[in-house]
Amino acid sequence: MTQPDGAPVPSPVPAARPANAPPIPPHPLFLPEADEVVWAGRFPVQRVRFRFRRRDGTLSGPLTWELMRRGQGTVILPWDPVTDRIALIEQFRLPALAAGEEPRMTELPAGFVEAGEDPTETARRELAEETGLACTRLEPMGAFLLMQGASDERVHFQLAQVSLEAGPGEIGGLASENEETAVIVVEAAEAFAMVATNRIRNAPAALALLWLQVNHARLRAEWTR
């Protein structure tokens, strides 16, 4: 094809693949057929056509999945083992409203792990940004996938030892990101009851609180020596 002046029409230059949407890594169970980035926004979306190897060794039929690439994150549970209090936060969440939930969610400080950052560094940074608190100790609680049917997001859960005797400031969050996080301090027993009665509607917060409830007696004995 040529332009009106007779010059050839230049071929389109394919867009560079976003660094945070790499091809799916190889695996004996995974047989890719196509992998394209269909959205290159803050959280890229890939459309992947593939087959997987069944348990009997045969191949599945073709599947096409949309995959949101959210990367790694950190959730922090701020706990004062001396006063046995926990700092929760409340902030506005648009997806909660879209789901028909109360948009001002009760949850825990959290954030995305930046490139080259250790999850423990993320935990300390997000804790300070969203609550104004500093921790003296971090205990890993585990890493969990939040939406393995739709996203690669893997979240590192951290228990943070903090002092809640004087109480933190009322409002946190980064102004540059238009965040507003209200800090709420409750007794640990009340936080556990909030999970049991489904007043905590945020899955990562509920999971972290259940983990602390299981390990509560051991950790309080160890951390208050």
mmCIF file of C-alpha atoms in Angstrom:
data_model
loop_
_atom_site.group_PDB
_atom_site.id
_atom_site.type_symbol
_atom_site.label_atom_id
_atom_site.label_comp_id
_atom_site.label_asym_id
_atom_site.label_seq_id
_atom_site.Cartn_x
_atom_site.Cartn_y
_atom_site.Cartn_z
ATOM 1 C CA MET A 1 0.000 0.000 0.000
ATOM 2 C CA THR A 2 1.193 3.502 -0.804
ATOM 3 C CA GLN A 3 0.415 7.023 0.375
ATOM 4 C CA PRO A 4 -1.048 9.686 -2.001
ATOM 5 C CA ASP A 5 2.482 10.844 -2.826
ATOM 6 C CA GLY A 6 3.452 7.335 -3.842
ATOM 7 C CA ALA A 7 5.565 6.652 -0.785
ATOM 8 C CA PRO A 8 4.968 3.301 0.928
ATOM 9 C CA VAL A 9 2.827 3.334 4.051
ATOM 10 C CA PRO A 10 5.113 2.615 6.997
ATOM 11 C CA SER A 11 4.365 -0.560 8.917
ATOM 12 C CA PRO A 12 2.949 0.068 12.393
ATOM 13 C CA VAL A 13 5.481 -0.303 15.156
ATOM 14 C CA PRO A 14 4.231 -2.826 17.692
ATOM 15 C CA ALA A 15 3.810 -1.404 21.191
ATOM 16 C CA ALA A 16 6.428 -2.486 23.668
ATOM 17 C CA ARG A 17 5.175 -5.059 26.132
ATOM 18 C CA PRO A 18 4.756 -3.558 29.628
ATOM 19 C CA ALA A 19 7.417 -4.705 32.066
ATOM 20 C CA ASN A 20 4.717 -5.658 34.585
ATOM 21 C CA ALA A 21 2.964 -7.962 32.084
ATOM 22 C CA PRO A 22 5.626 -10.508 31.098
ATOM 23 C CA PRO A 23 4.738 -13.743 29.306
ATOM 24 C CA ILE A 24 3.555 -16.568 31.545
ATOM 25 C CA PRO A 25 6.559 -18.611 32.724
ATOM 26 C CA PRO A 26 6.964 -22.099 31.243
ATOM 27 C CA HIS A 27 5.664 -25.099 33.166
ATOM 28 C CA PRO A 28 5.175 -28.790 32.257
ATOM 29 C CA LEU A 29 1.425 -28.441 32.880
ATOM 30 C CA PHE A 30 1.010 -25.285 30.780
ATOM 31 C CA LEU A 31 0.898 -25.239 26.969
ATOM 32 C CA PRO A 32 0.469 -21.670 25.677
ATOM 33 C CA GLU A 33 -1.008 -20.935 22.266
ATOM 34 C CA ALA A 34 -1.346 -17.120 22.381
ATOM 35 C CA ASP A 35 -0.492 -14.382 24.874
ATOM 36 C CA GLU A 36 -1.358 -10.728 24.236
ATOM 37 C CA VAL A 37 -1.622 -7.618 26.398
ATOM 38 C CA VAL A 38 -5.090 -6.178 25.790
ATOM 39 C CA TRP A 39 -4.874 -3.386 28.354
ATOM 40 C CA ALA A 40 -1.660 -1.649 29.418
ATOM 41 C CA GLY A 41 -2.970 0.550 32.233
ATOM 42 C CA ARG A 42 -1.900 0.570 35.865
ATOM 43 C CA PHE A 43 -2.833 -3.107 36.137
ATOM 44 C CA PRO A 44 -2.265 -4.678 32.703
ATOM 45 C CA VAL A 45 -4.657 -7.330 31.409
ATOM 46 C CA GLN A 46 -3.428 -10.245 29.323
ATOM 47 C CA ARG A 47 -5.577 -12.515 27.164
ATOM 48 C CA VAL A 48 -3.993 -15.958 27.193
ATOM 49 C CA ARG A 49 -5.106 -18.893 25.058
ATOM 50 C CA PHE A 50 -3.729 -22.189 26.356
ATOM 51 C CA ARG A 51 -4.228 -25.812 27.185
ATOM 52 C CA PHE A 52 -3.195 -27.588 30.367
ATOM 53 C CA ARG A 53 -2.086 -31.139 30.966
ATOM 54 C CA ARG A 54 -4.680 -33.186 32.836
ATOM 55 C CA ARG A 55 -3.820 -35.627 35.605
ATOM 56 C CA ASP A 56 -4.038 -38.556 33.172
ATOM 57 C CA GLY A 57 -1.486 -36.881 30.881
ATOM 58 C CA THR A 58 -3.931 -35.830 28.163
ATOM 59 C CA LEU A 59 -4.382 -32.221 27.086
ATOM 60 C CA SER A 60 -7.406 -30.134 27.958
ATOM 61 C CA GLY A 61 -9.442 -28.372 25.337
ATOM 62 C CA PRO A 62 -8.437 -24.786 24.480
ATOM 63 C CA LEU A 63 -9.066 -22.162 27.156
ATOM 64 C CA THR A 64 -8.969 -18.363 26.920
ATOM 65 C CA TRP A 65 -8.473 -16.459 30.154
ATOM 66 C CA GLU A 66 -8.123 -12.770 30.927
ATOM 67 C CA LEU A 67 -5.412 -12.262 33.528
ATOM 68 C CA MET A 68 -4.951 -9.068 35.534
ATOM 69 C CA ARG A 69 -1.319 -8.488 36.501
ATOM 70 C CA ARG A 70 -1.281 -6.843 39.934
ATOM 71 C CA GLY A 71 2.049 -8.171 41.177
ATOM 72 C CA GLN A 72 2.997 -8.464 44.837
ATOM 73 C CA GLY A 73 1.548 -6.658 47.827
ATOM 74 C CA THR A 74 1.827 -6.513 51.594
ATOM 75 C CA VAL A 75 -0.837 -6.467 54.327
ATOM 76 C CA ILE A 76 0.162 -5.323 57.809
ATOM 77 C CA LEU A 77 -1.596 -6.150 61.091
ATOM 78 C CA PRO A 78 -0.501 -3.537 63.702
ATOM 79 C CA TRP A 79 -0.730 -5.119 67.165
ATOM 80 C CA ASP A 80 0.378 -3.915 70.595
ATOM 81 C CA PRO A 81 1.010 -7.071 72.656
ATOM 82 C CA VAL A 82 1.298 -5.054 75.894
ATOM 83 C CA THR A 83 -2.125 -3.389 75.752
ATOM 84 C CA ASP A 84 -3.479 -6.146 73.455
ATOM 85 C CA ARG A 85 -4.903 -3.604 71.026
ATOM 86 C CA ILE A 86 -5.080 -3.610 67.244
ATOM 87 C CA ALA A 87 -5.085 -0.694 64.809
ATOM 88 C CA LEU A 88 -7.563 -1.048 61.952
ATOM 89 C CA ILE A 89 -8.212 1.499 59.226
ATOM 90 C CA GLU A 90 -11.255 2.656 57.294
ATOM 91 C CA GLN A 91 -11.087 3.989 53.737
ATOM 92 C CA PHE A 92 -13.334 4.474 50.725
ATOM 93 C CA ARG A 93 -13.292 1.585 48.229
ATOM 94 C CA LEU A 94 -15.029 1.994 44.868
ATOM 95 C CA PRO A 95 -15.111 -1.762 44.066
ATOM 96 C CA ALA A 96 -16.888 -2.404 47.372
ATOM 97 C CA LEU A 97 -19.607 0.026 46.343
ATOM 98 C CA ALA A 98 -19.828 -1.657 42.933
ATOM 99 C CA ALA A 99 -20.369 -4.972 44.732
ATOM 100 C CA GLY A 100 -23.237 -3.517 46.758
ATOM 101 C CA GLU A 101 -21.193 -3.233 49.964
ATOM 102 C CA GLU A 102 -20.642 -0.276 52.271
ATOM 103 C CA PRO A 103 -17.856 1.656 50.471
ATOM 104 C CA ARG A 104 -16.087 2.741 53.655
ATOM 105 C CA MET A 105 -14.364 -0.547 54.407
ATOM 106 C CA THR A 106 -12.766 -1.646 57.678
ATOM 107 C CA GLU A 107 -9.441 -3.203 56.777
ATOM 108 C CA LEU A 108 -5.697 -3.202 57.455
ATOM 109 C CA PRO A 109 -2.841 -1.084 56.114
ATOM 110 C CA ALA A 110 -1.627 -2.502 52.801
ATOM 111 C CA GLY A 111 0.215 -1.596 49.630
ATOM 112 C CA PHE A 112 2.048 -2.846 46.574
ATOM 113 C CA VAL A 113 5.656 -3.989 46.712
ATOM 114 C CA GLU A 114 7.687 -1.670 44.512
ATOM 115 C CA ALA A 115 10.268 -3.020 42.054
ATOM 116 C CA GLY A 116 13.353 -4.198 43.923
ATOM 117 C CA GLU A 117 11.728 -3.658 47.329
ATOM 118 C CA ASP A 118 11.662 -6.289 50.059
ATOM 119 C CA PRO A 119 8.109 -6.941 51.369
ATOM 120 C CA THR A 120 9.247 -6.069 54.897
ATOM 121 C CA GLU A 121 10.351 -2.637 53.647
ATOM 122 C CA THR A 122 6.945 -2.241 52.034
ATOM 123 C CA ALA A 123 5.277 -3.145 55.317
ATOM 124 C CA ARG A 124 7.171 -0.495 57.282
ATOM 125 C CA ARG A 125 6.547 2.156 54.607
ATOM 126 C CA GLU A 126 2.832 1.476 54.229
ATOM 127 C CA LEU A 127 2.327 1.268 57.988
ATOM 128 C CA ALA A 128 3.854 4.724 58.431
ATOM 129 C CA GLU A 129 1.980 6.237 55.462
ATOM 130 C CA GLU A 130 -1.467 4.915 56.356
ATOM 131 C CA THR A 131 -1.404 4.996 60.170
ATOM 132 C CA GLY A 132 1.555 7.132 61.285
ATOM 133 C CA LEU A 133 2.803 4.160 63.310
ATOM 134 C CA ALA A 134 6.314 2.700 63.480
ATOM 135 C CA CYS A 135 6.906 -0.959 64.291
ATOM 136 C CA THR A 136 9.640 -2.508 66.404
ATOM 137 C CA ARG A 137 9.195 -6.057 65.106
ATOM 138 C CA LEU A 138 7.695 -7.843 62.096
ATOM 139 C CA GLU A 139 6.495 -11.446 62.040
ATOM 140 C CA PRO A 140 5.720 -13.011 58.636
ATOM 141 C CA MET A 141 2.302 -14.659 58.567
ATOM 142 C CA GLY A 142 2.595 -16.137 55.087
ATOM 143 C CA ALA A 143 2.002 -15.253 51.439
ATOM 144 C CA PHE A 144 -1.385 -15.812 49.837
ATOM 145 C CA LEU A 145 -3.045 -15.458 46.435
ATOM 146 C CA LEU A 146 -6.191 -13.342 46.630
ATOM 147 C CA MET A 147 -7.895 -14.063 43.280
ATOM 148 C CA GLN A 148 -6.147 -17.008 41.656
ATOM 149 C CA GLY A 149 -8.948 -17.305 39.100
ATOM 150 C CA ALA A 150 -8.347 -13.818 37.694
ATOM 151 C CA SER A 151 -5.148 -12.202 38.973
ATOM 152 C CA ASP A 152 -1.523 -12.988 39.780
ATOM 153 C CA GLU A 153 -1.638 -10.845 42.937
ATOM 154 C CA ARG A 154 0.366 -12.438 45.743
ATOM 155 C CA VAL A 155 0.227 -10.747 49.126
ATOM 156 C CA HIS A 156 2.740 -11.026 51.965
ATOM 157 C CA PHE A 157 1.065 -10.791 55.387
ATOM 158 C CA GLN A 158 3.070 -9.240 58.233
ATOM 159 C CA LEU A 159 2.305 -8.898 61.937
ATOM 160 C CA ALA A 160 3.777 -5.607 63.183
ATOM 161 C CA GLN A 161 4.518 -4.881 66.835
ATOM 162 C CA VAL A 162 3.521 -1.290 67.601
ATOM 163 C CA SER A 163 2.748 0.843 70.632
ATOM 164 C CA LEU A 164 -0.887 1.817 70.947
ATOM 165 C CA GLU A 165 -0.795 3.201 74.492
ATOM 166 C CA ALA A 166 -1.111 6.840 73.422
ATOM 167 C CA GLY A 167 -3.116 6.063 70.298
ATOM 168 C CA PRO A 168 -2.223 7.039 66.708
ATOM 169 C CA GLY A 169 -3.413 10.043 64.754
ATOM 170 C CA GLU A 170 -6.975 9.942 63.454
ATOM 171 C CA ILE A 171 -6.324 10.364 59.726
ATOM 172 C CA GLY A 172 -3.547 8.958 57.526
ATOM 173 C CA GLY A 173 -2.862 8.278 53.859
ATOM 174 C CA LEU A 174 -0.836 9.989 51.149
ATOM 175 C CA ALA A 175 -2.236 13.312 49.984
ATOM 176 C CA SER A 176 -0.454 12.839 46.647
ATOM 177 C CA GLU A 177 -2.603 9.738 46.044
ATOM 178 C CA ASN A 178 -5.796 11.292 47.455
ATOM 179 C CA GLU A 179 -5.862 8.690 50.231
ATOM 180 C CA GLU A 180 -7.799 9.095 53.451
ATOM 181 C CA THR A 181 -7.318 6.379 56.041
ATOM 182 C CA ALA A 182 -9.034 6.753 59.408
ATOM 183 C CA VAL A 183 -7.267 4.781 62.146
ATOM 184 C CA ILE A 184 -9.443 2.850 64.595
ATOM 185 C CA VAL A 185 -7.910 1.192 67.668
ATOM 186 C CA VAL A 186 -9.801 -1.735 69.183
ATOM 187 C CA GLU A 187 -9.126 -4.445 71.733
ATOM 188 C CA ALA A 188 -7.861 -7.670 70.152
ATOM 189 C CA ALA A 189 -10.888 -9.547 71.487
ATOM 190 C CA GLU A 190 -13.191 -7.041 69.767
ATOM 191 C CA ALA A 191 -11.309 -7.400 66.475
ATOM 192 C CA PHE A 192 -11.665 -11.193 66.660
ATOM 193 C CA ALA A 193 -15.385 -10.783 67.378
ATOM 194 C CA MET A 194 -15.723 -8.490 64.354
ATOM 195 C CA VAL A 195 -14.466 -11.328 62.168
ATOM 196 C CA ALA A 196 -16.723 -13.908 63.837
ATOM 197 C CA THR A 197 -19.816 -11.750 63.273
ATOM 198 C CA ASN A 198 -18.844 -10.792 59.680
ATOM 199 C CA ARG A 199 -18.385 -7.109 60.525
ATOM 200 C CA ILE A 200 -14.982 -7.375 58.824
ATOM 201 C CA ARG A 201 -15.939 -7.733 55.152
ATOM 202 C CA ASN A 202 -12.370 -7.477 53.851
ATOM 203 C CA ALA A 203 -10.838 -10.932 53.247
ATOM 204 C CA PRO A 204 -7.152 -10.059 53.909
ATOM 205 C CA ALA A 205 -8.047 -8.361 57.204
ATOM 206 C CA ALA A 206 -10.183 -11.319 58.259
ATOM 207 C CA LEU A 207 -7.443 -13.805 57.365
ATOM 208 C CA ALA A 208 -4.774 -11.833 59.249
ATOM 209 C CA LEU A 209 -6.959 -11.510 62.347
ATOM 210 C CA LEU A 210 -7.788 -15.221 62.316
ATOM 211 C CA TRP A 211 -4.054 -15.982 62.091
ATOM 212 C CA LEU A 212 -3.378 -13.767 65.099
ATOM 213 C CA GLN A 213 -6.247 -15.321 67.032
ATOM 214 C CA VAL A 214 -4.747 -18.797 66.489
ATOM 215 C CA ASN A 215 -1.266 -17.622 67.547
ATOM 216 C CA HIS A 216 -2.379 -15.014 70.080
ATOM 217 C CA ALA A 217 -1.428 -16.731 73.348
ATOM 218 C CA ARG A 218 2.000 -17.835 72.103
ATOM 219 C CA LEU A 219 2.935 -14.480 70.618
ATOM 220 C CA ARG A 220 1.726 -12.439 73.566
ATOM 221 C CA ALA A 221 3.852 -14.567 75.883
ATOM 222 C CA GLU A 222 6.902 -14.223 73.595
ATOM 223 C CA TRP A 223 6.518 -10.507 72.828
ATOM 224 C CA THR A 224 5.893 -9.263 76.364
ATOM 225 C CA ARG A 225 8.828 -10.937 78.108
#
